[in-house]
Amino acid sequence: MPLTAQHAAAGVLDATVDPLGEGTPWEAIHRARPRAPLTCRECGHGLHAKLSPKGLRFFAHDRAAPTCSLVGETMAHRLLKLQLASAIRDAGWYAELEVAGEGWRADVLATSPDGTRRMAWEAQLAQITVDELRERTARMEASGVPVCWVTDHDRPWIGAVPAIQISQPTEPSQAAATDAEVVDGTSVFRERWCPRRRCENDGGAPGPCPGHGWWGPVVPAVGLGVLVAGVLAGMVRTHQVVPGRSVTFLPLPAPIVWTTRPHVIAERGQLDAGERRREYDELADAERERHLAAIAAKLARQQALTPPAVELVRREARGYVGVRDAAPEWAMGVPLFVHDMPQGVISPVVSRISAEVLERLRGLTLFVATETERRALARACGSEQRIVLFEVEIPDQPRPPGVTYRRAGRVR
Ligand SMILES: [Zn+2]
Ligand SMILES: [Zn+2]
């Protein structure tokens, strides 16, 4: 049951405008005697003008019609086509109904005022597979006609092809384009950042915030007329959401949404922030590895220095040498004790020598393995400090924990 018909004399008639075409008013064909010479543009069968109980004009096939794709169209389908046509006309574009193209037929074809741009709006109320819609979308785009599929139901292909879902008002009227609301298929990027862009949200790890924004529904919903005008004006465009960090409300990894440029820019901002965060984390990992390597090197140095240091202290202090654990109070150096009195410290860490530690080191012997270490310690402790350098062989890796020199007797 189409909205357009072929008139033998007047050409194509469009039931959604007045006059219907070439100066033919509705009254001239509706219940006219003799009946108007009308045929279907799709199948060529006879048509007659009809009025729905709610006052919507359309054409119905005469009895015994052949199989025609326009026969099955429901009232809801016709109403939606009418709404789309009037929204297009309100936006200042031309709207033609049921237009045949190269391998496709558009429900409503919008043409820009200067005739250079075309776009199809399809009322797709019946079930259809995603693959079929993708194929039809590609076929129309190949003719330079982008398309938006419009449904009034939850459909799995919303987001898979350029599409919107509308919600009709409870009492749809003939001129109700603006009353229908777009409830799905449109999206805005909702930015969310941690305070001062320092992340407090990403597992509590400190560092630059990668952003916690997402593609959400448009609230409150826009009217169908507003959306159609925005799309035709080029303000609202399709955007393929970048999968990964920017999570969406649509149950697809990378849905196609209708949105405006500022939201695409906001998504870009989050993707860039995510990149910066990854770089930061990589750097922090490298830093941590360097730190661990420095600790391991220090441990290996201390282990290598322990035997000669213990031997020297044993000789000078004439007593049993106790090797204790490296501790902050010895600037992470290994202290050597004789009769409970500290005698020396093996390889303390220069940066850990506080004024308090410095006081504690006074009069003790410090043991180092390299000239660099000796000079750094001398600078930190002053020329009075006794520093002994042993040129020991330092292994690449420290011995595993557990093998320690608790007693001087085990050194030799
Ligand atoms: Zn037909
Ligand atoms: Zn954050």
mmCIF file with all atom_site columns, C-alpha atoms in Angstrom, residues 233-315:
data_model
loop_
_atom_site.group_PDB
_atom_site.id
_atom_site.type_symbol
_atom_site.label_atom_id
_atom_site.label_alt_id
_atom_site.label_comp_id
_atom_site.label_asym_id
_atom_site.label_entity_id
_atom_site.label_seq_id
_atom_site.pdbx_PDB_ins_code
_atom_site.Cartn_x
_atom_site.Cartn_y
_atom_site.Cartn_z
_atom_site.occupancy
_atom_site.B_iso_or_equiv
_atom_site.pdbx_formal_charge
_atom_site.auth_seq_id
_atom_site.auth_comp_id
_atom_site.auth_asym_id
_atom_site.auth_atom_id
_atom_site.pdbx_PDB_model_num
ATOM 1  C CA . ALA A 1 233 ? 22.749 19.883  7.610  1.00 0.00 ? 233 ALA A CA 1
ATOM 2  C CA . GLY A 1 234 ? 25.880 17.784  8.192  1.00 0.00 ? 234 GLY A CA 1
ATOM 3  C CA . MET A 1 235 ? 25.962 18.569  11.929 1.00 0.00 ? 235 MET A CA 1
ATOM 4  C CA . VAL A 1 236 ? 25.073 15.028  12.985 1.00 0.00 ? 236 VAL A CA 1
ATOM 5  C CA . ARG A 1 237 ? 27.149 12.308  11.384 1.00 0.00 ? 237 ARG A CA 1
ATOM 6  C CA . THR A 1 238 ? 27.840 8.623   11.724 1.00 0.00 ? 238 THR A CA 1
ATOM 7  C CA . HIS A 1 239 ? 30.893 7.743   13.774 1.00 0.00 ? 239 HIS A CA 1
ATOM 8  C CA . GLN A 1 240 ? 32.440 4.355   14.308 1.00 0.00 ? 240 GLN A CA 1
ATOM 9  C CA . VAL A 1 241 ? 33.243 4.189   18.009 1.00 0.00 ? 241 VAL A CA 1
ATOM 10 C CA . VAL A 1 242 ? 36.877 3.267   18.625 1.00 0.00 ? 242 VAL A CA 1
ATOM 11 C CA . PRO A 1 243 ? 36.876 -0.105  20.385 1.00 0.00 ? 243 PRO A CA 1
ATOM 12 C CA . GLY A 1 244 ? 38.769 -0.619  23.592 1.00 0.00 ? 244 GLY A CA 1
ATOM 13 C CA . ARG A 1 245 ? 38.912 2.202   26.075 1.00 0.00 ? 245 ARG A CA 1
ATOM 14 C CA . SER A 1 246 ? 35.728 4.125   25.204 1.00 0.00 ? 246 SER A CA 1
ATOM 15 C CA . VAL A 1 247 ? 33.008 1.795   26.408 1.00 0.00 ? 247 VAL A CA 1
ATOM 16 C CA . THR A 1 248 ? 29.519 2.242   24.940 1.00 0.00 ? 248 THR A CA 1
ATOM 17 C CA . PHE A 1 249 ? 25.978 1.563   25.984 1.00 0.00 ? 249 PHE A CA 1
ATOM 18 C CA . LEU A 1 250 ? 25.375 -0.328  22.742 1.00 0.00 ? 250 LEU A CA 1
ATOM 19 C CA . PRO A 1 251 ? 26.130 -4.059  23.064 1.00 0.00 ? 251 PRO A CA 1
ATOM 20 C CA . LEU A 1 252 ? 28.665 -3.966  20.220 1.00 0.00 ? 252 LEU A CA 1
ATOM 21 C CA . PRO A 1 253 ? 32.451 -3.641  20.403 1.00 0.00 ? 253 PRO A CA 1
ATOM 22 C CA . ALA A 1 254 ? 32.600 -0.826  17.837 1.00 0.00 ? 254 ALA A CA 1
ATOM 23 C CA . PRO A 1 255 ? 29.113 0.426   17.022 1.00 0.00 ? 255 PRO A CA 1
ATOM 24 C CA . ILE A 1 256 ? 28.215 3.056   14.451 1.00 0.00 ? 256 ILE A CA 1
ATOM 25 C CA . VAL A 1 257 ? 26.518 5.945   16.250 1.00 0.00 ? 257 VAL A CA 1
ATOM 26 C CA . TRP A 1 258 ? 24.973 9.236   15.150 1.00 0.00 ? 258 TRP A CA 1
ATOM 27 C CA . THR A 1 259 ? 26.765 12.054  16.956 1.00 0.00 ? 259 THR A CA 1
ATOM 28 C CA . THR A 1 260 ? 28.244 15.539  16.626 1.00 0.00 ? 260 THR A CA 1
ATOM 29 C CA . ARG A 1 261 ? 31.869 16.596  16.175 1.00 0.00 ? 261 ARG A CA 1
ATOM 30 C CA . PRO A 1 262 ? 32.550 17.756  19.776 1.00 0.00 ? 262 PRO A CA 1
ATOM 31 C CA . HIS A 1 263 ? 31.847 14.225  21.007 1.00 0.00 ? 263 HIS A CA 1
ATOM 32 C CA . VAL A 1 264 ? 34.223 12.673  18.491 1.00 0.00 ? 264 VAL A CA 1
ATOM 33 C CA . ILE A 1 265 ? 36.869 15.164  19.709 1.00 0.00 ? 265 ILE A CA 1
ATOM 34 C CA . ALA A 1 266 ? 36.133 14.215  23.341 1.00 0.00 ? 266 ALA A CA 1
ATOM 35 C CA . GLU A 1 267 ? 36.651 10.528  22.477 1.00 0.00 ? 267 GLU A CA 1
ATOM 36 C CA . ARG A 1 268 ? 39.940 11.451  20.755 1.00 0.00 ? 268 ARG A CA 1
ATOM 37 C CA . GLY A 1 269 ? 40.994 13.256  23.965 1.00 0.00 ? 269 GLY A CA 1
ATOM 38 C CA . GLN A 1 270 ? 40.415 10.133  26.019 1.00 0.00 ? 270 GLN A CA 1
ATOM 39 C CA . LEU A 1 271 ? 42.279 7.915   23.554 1.00 0.00 ? 271 LEU A CA 1
ATOM 40 C CA . ASP A 1 272 ? 45.249 10.324  23.672 1.00 0.00 ? 272 ASP A CA 1
ATOM 41 C CA . ALA A 1 273 ? 45.150 10.356  27.493 1.00 0.00 ? 273 ALA A CA 1
ATOM 42 C CA . GLY A 1 274 ? 45.108 6.554   27.474 1.00 0.00 ? 274 GLY A CA 1
ATOM 43 C CA . GLU A 1 275 ? 48.212 6.583   25.284 1.00 0.00 ? 275 GLU A CA 1
ATOM 44 C CA . ARG A 1 276 ? 49.959 8.976   27.683 1.00 0.00 ? 276 ARG A CA 1
ATOM 45 C CA . ARG A 1 277 ? 48.990 6.728   30.592 1.00 0.00 ? 277 ARG A CA 1
ATOM 46 C CA . ARG A 1 278 ? 50.454 3.665   28.866 1.00 0.00 ? 278 ARG A CA 1
ATOM 47 C CA . GLU A 1 279 ? 53.711 5.543   28.239 1.00 0.00 ? 279 GLU A CA 1
ATOM 48 C CA . TYR A 1 280 ? 53.782 6.602   31.890 1.00 0.00 ? 280 TYR A CA 1
ATOM 49 C CA . ASP A 1 281 ? 53.236 3.029   33.072 1.00 0.00 ? 281 ASP A CA 1
ATOM 50 C CA . GLU A 1 282 ? 55.983 1.708   30.778 1.00 0.00 ? 282 GLU A CA 1
ATOM 51 C CA . LEU A 1 283 ? 58.359 4.340   32.117 1.00 0.00 ? 283 LEU A CA 1
ATOM 52 C CA . ALA A 1 284 ? 57.418 3.502   35.710 1.00 0.00 ? 284 ALA A CA 1
ATOM 53 C CA . ASP A 1 285 ? 58.033 -0.190  34.982 1.00 0.00 ? 285 ASP A CA 1
ATOM 54 C CA . ALA A 1 286 ? 61.483 0.593   33.562 1.00 0.00 ? 286 ALA A CA 1
ATOM 55 C CA . GLU A 1 287 ? 62.186 2.802   36.593 1.00 0.00 ? 287 GLU A CA 1
ATOM 56 C CA . ARG A 1 288 ? 61.174 0.007   38.954 1.00 0.00 ? 288 ARG A CA 1
ATOM 57 C CA . GLU A 1 289 ? 63.384 -2.473  37.089 1.00 0.00 ? 289 GLU A CA 1
ATOM 58 C CA . ARG A 1 290 ? 66.354 -0.086  37.327 1.00 0.00 ? 290 ARG A CA 1
ATOM 59 C CA . HIS A 1 291 ? 65.701 0.305   41.043 1.00 0.00 ? 291 HIS A CA 1
ATOM 60 C CA . LEU A 1 292 ? 65.544 -3.470  41.598 1.00 0.00 ? 292 LEU A CA 1
ATOM 61 C CA . ALA A 1 293 ? 68.720 -3.918  39.563 1.00 0.00 ? 293 ALA A CA 1
ATOM 62 C CA . ALA A 1 294 ? 70.489 -1.311  41.732 1.00 0.00 ? 294 ALA A CA 1
ATOM 63 C CA . ILE A 1 295 ? 69.396 -3.137  44.896 1.00 0.00 ? 295 ILE A CA 1
ATOM 64 C CA . ALA A 1 296 ? 70.620 -6.457  43.502 1.00 0.00 ? 296 ALA A CA 1
ATOM 65 C CA . ALA A 1 297 ? 73.967 -4.902  42.550 1.00 0.00 ? 297 ALA A CA 1
ATOM 66 C CA . LYS A 1 298 ? 74.368 -3.460  46.052 1.00 0.00 ? 298 LYS A CA 1
ATOM 67 C CA . LEU A 1 299 ? 73.580 -6.837  47.620 1.00 0.00 ? 299 LEU A CA 1
ATOM 68 C CA . ALA A 1 300 ? 76.123 -8.595  45.381 1.00 0.00 ? 300 ALA A CA 1
ATOM 69 C CA . ARG A 1 301 ? 78.745 -5.963  46.312 1.00 0.00 ? 301 ARG A CA 1
ATOM 70 C CA . GLN A 1 302 ? 78.052 -6.387  50.030 1.00 0.00 ? 302 GLN A CA 1
ATOM 71 C CA . GLN A 1 303 ? 78.255 -10.162 49.761 1.00 0.00 ? 303 GLN A CA 1
ATOM 72 C CA . ALA A 1 304 ? 81.591 -9.977  47.936 1.00 0.00 ? 304 ALA A CA 1
ATOM 73 C CA . LEU A 1 305 ? 82.984 -7.454  50.419 1.00 0.00 ? 305 LEU A CA 1
ATOM 74 C CA . THR A 1 306 ? 81.965 -9.360  53.557 1.00 0.00 ? 306 THR A CA 1
ATOM 75 C CA . PRO A 1 307 ? 84.859 -11.894 53.777 1.00 0.00 ? 307 PRO A CA 1
ATOM 76 C CA . PRO A 1 308 ? 87.763 -9.366  53.466 1.00 0.00 ? 308 PRO A CA 1
ATOM 77 C CA . ALA A 1 309 ? 85.933 -6.785  55.651 1.00 0.00 ? 309 ALA A CA 1
ATOM 78 C CA . VAL A 1 310 ? 85.277 -9.352  58.403 1.00 0.00 ? 310 VAL A CA 1
ATOM 79 C CA . GLU A 1 311 ? 88.908 -10.454 58.243 1.00 0.00 ? 311 GLU A CA 1
ATOM 80 C CA . LEU A 1 312 ? 90.204 -6.884  58.621 1.00 0.00 ? 312 LEU A CA 1
ATOM 81 C CA . VAL A 1 313 ? 87.876 -6.056  61.543 1.00 0.00 ? 313 VAL A CA 1
ATOM 82 C CA . ARG A 1 314 ? 88.714 -9.360  63.239 1.00 0.00 ? 314 ARG A CA 1
ATOM 83 C CA . ARG A 1 315 ? 92.417 -8.571  63.044 1.00 0.00 ? 315 ARG A CA 1
#
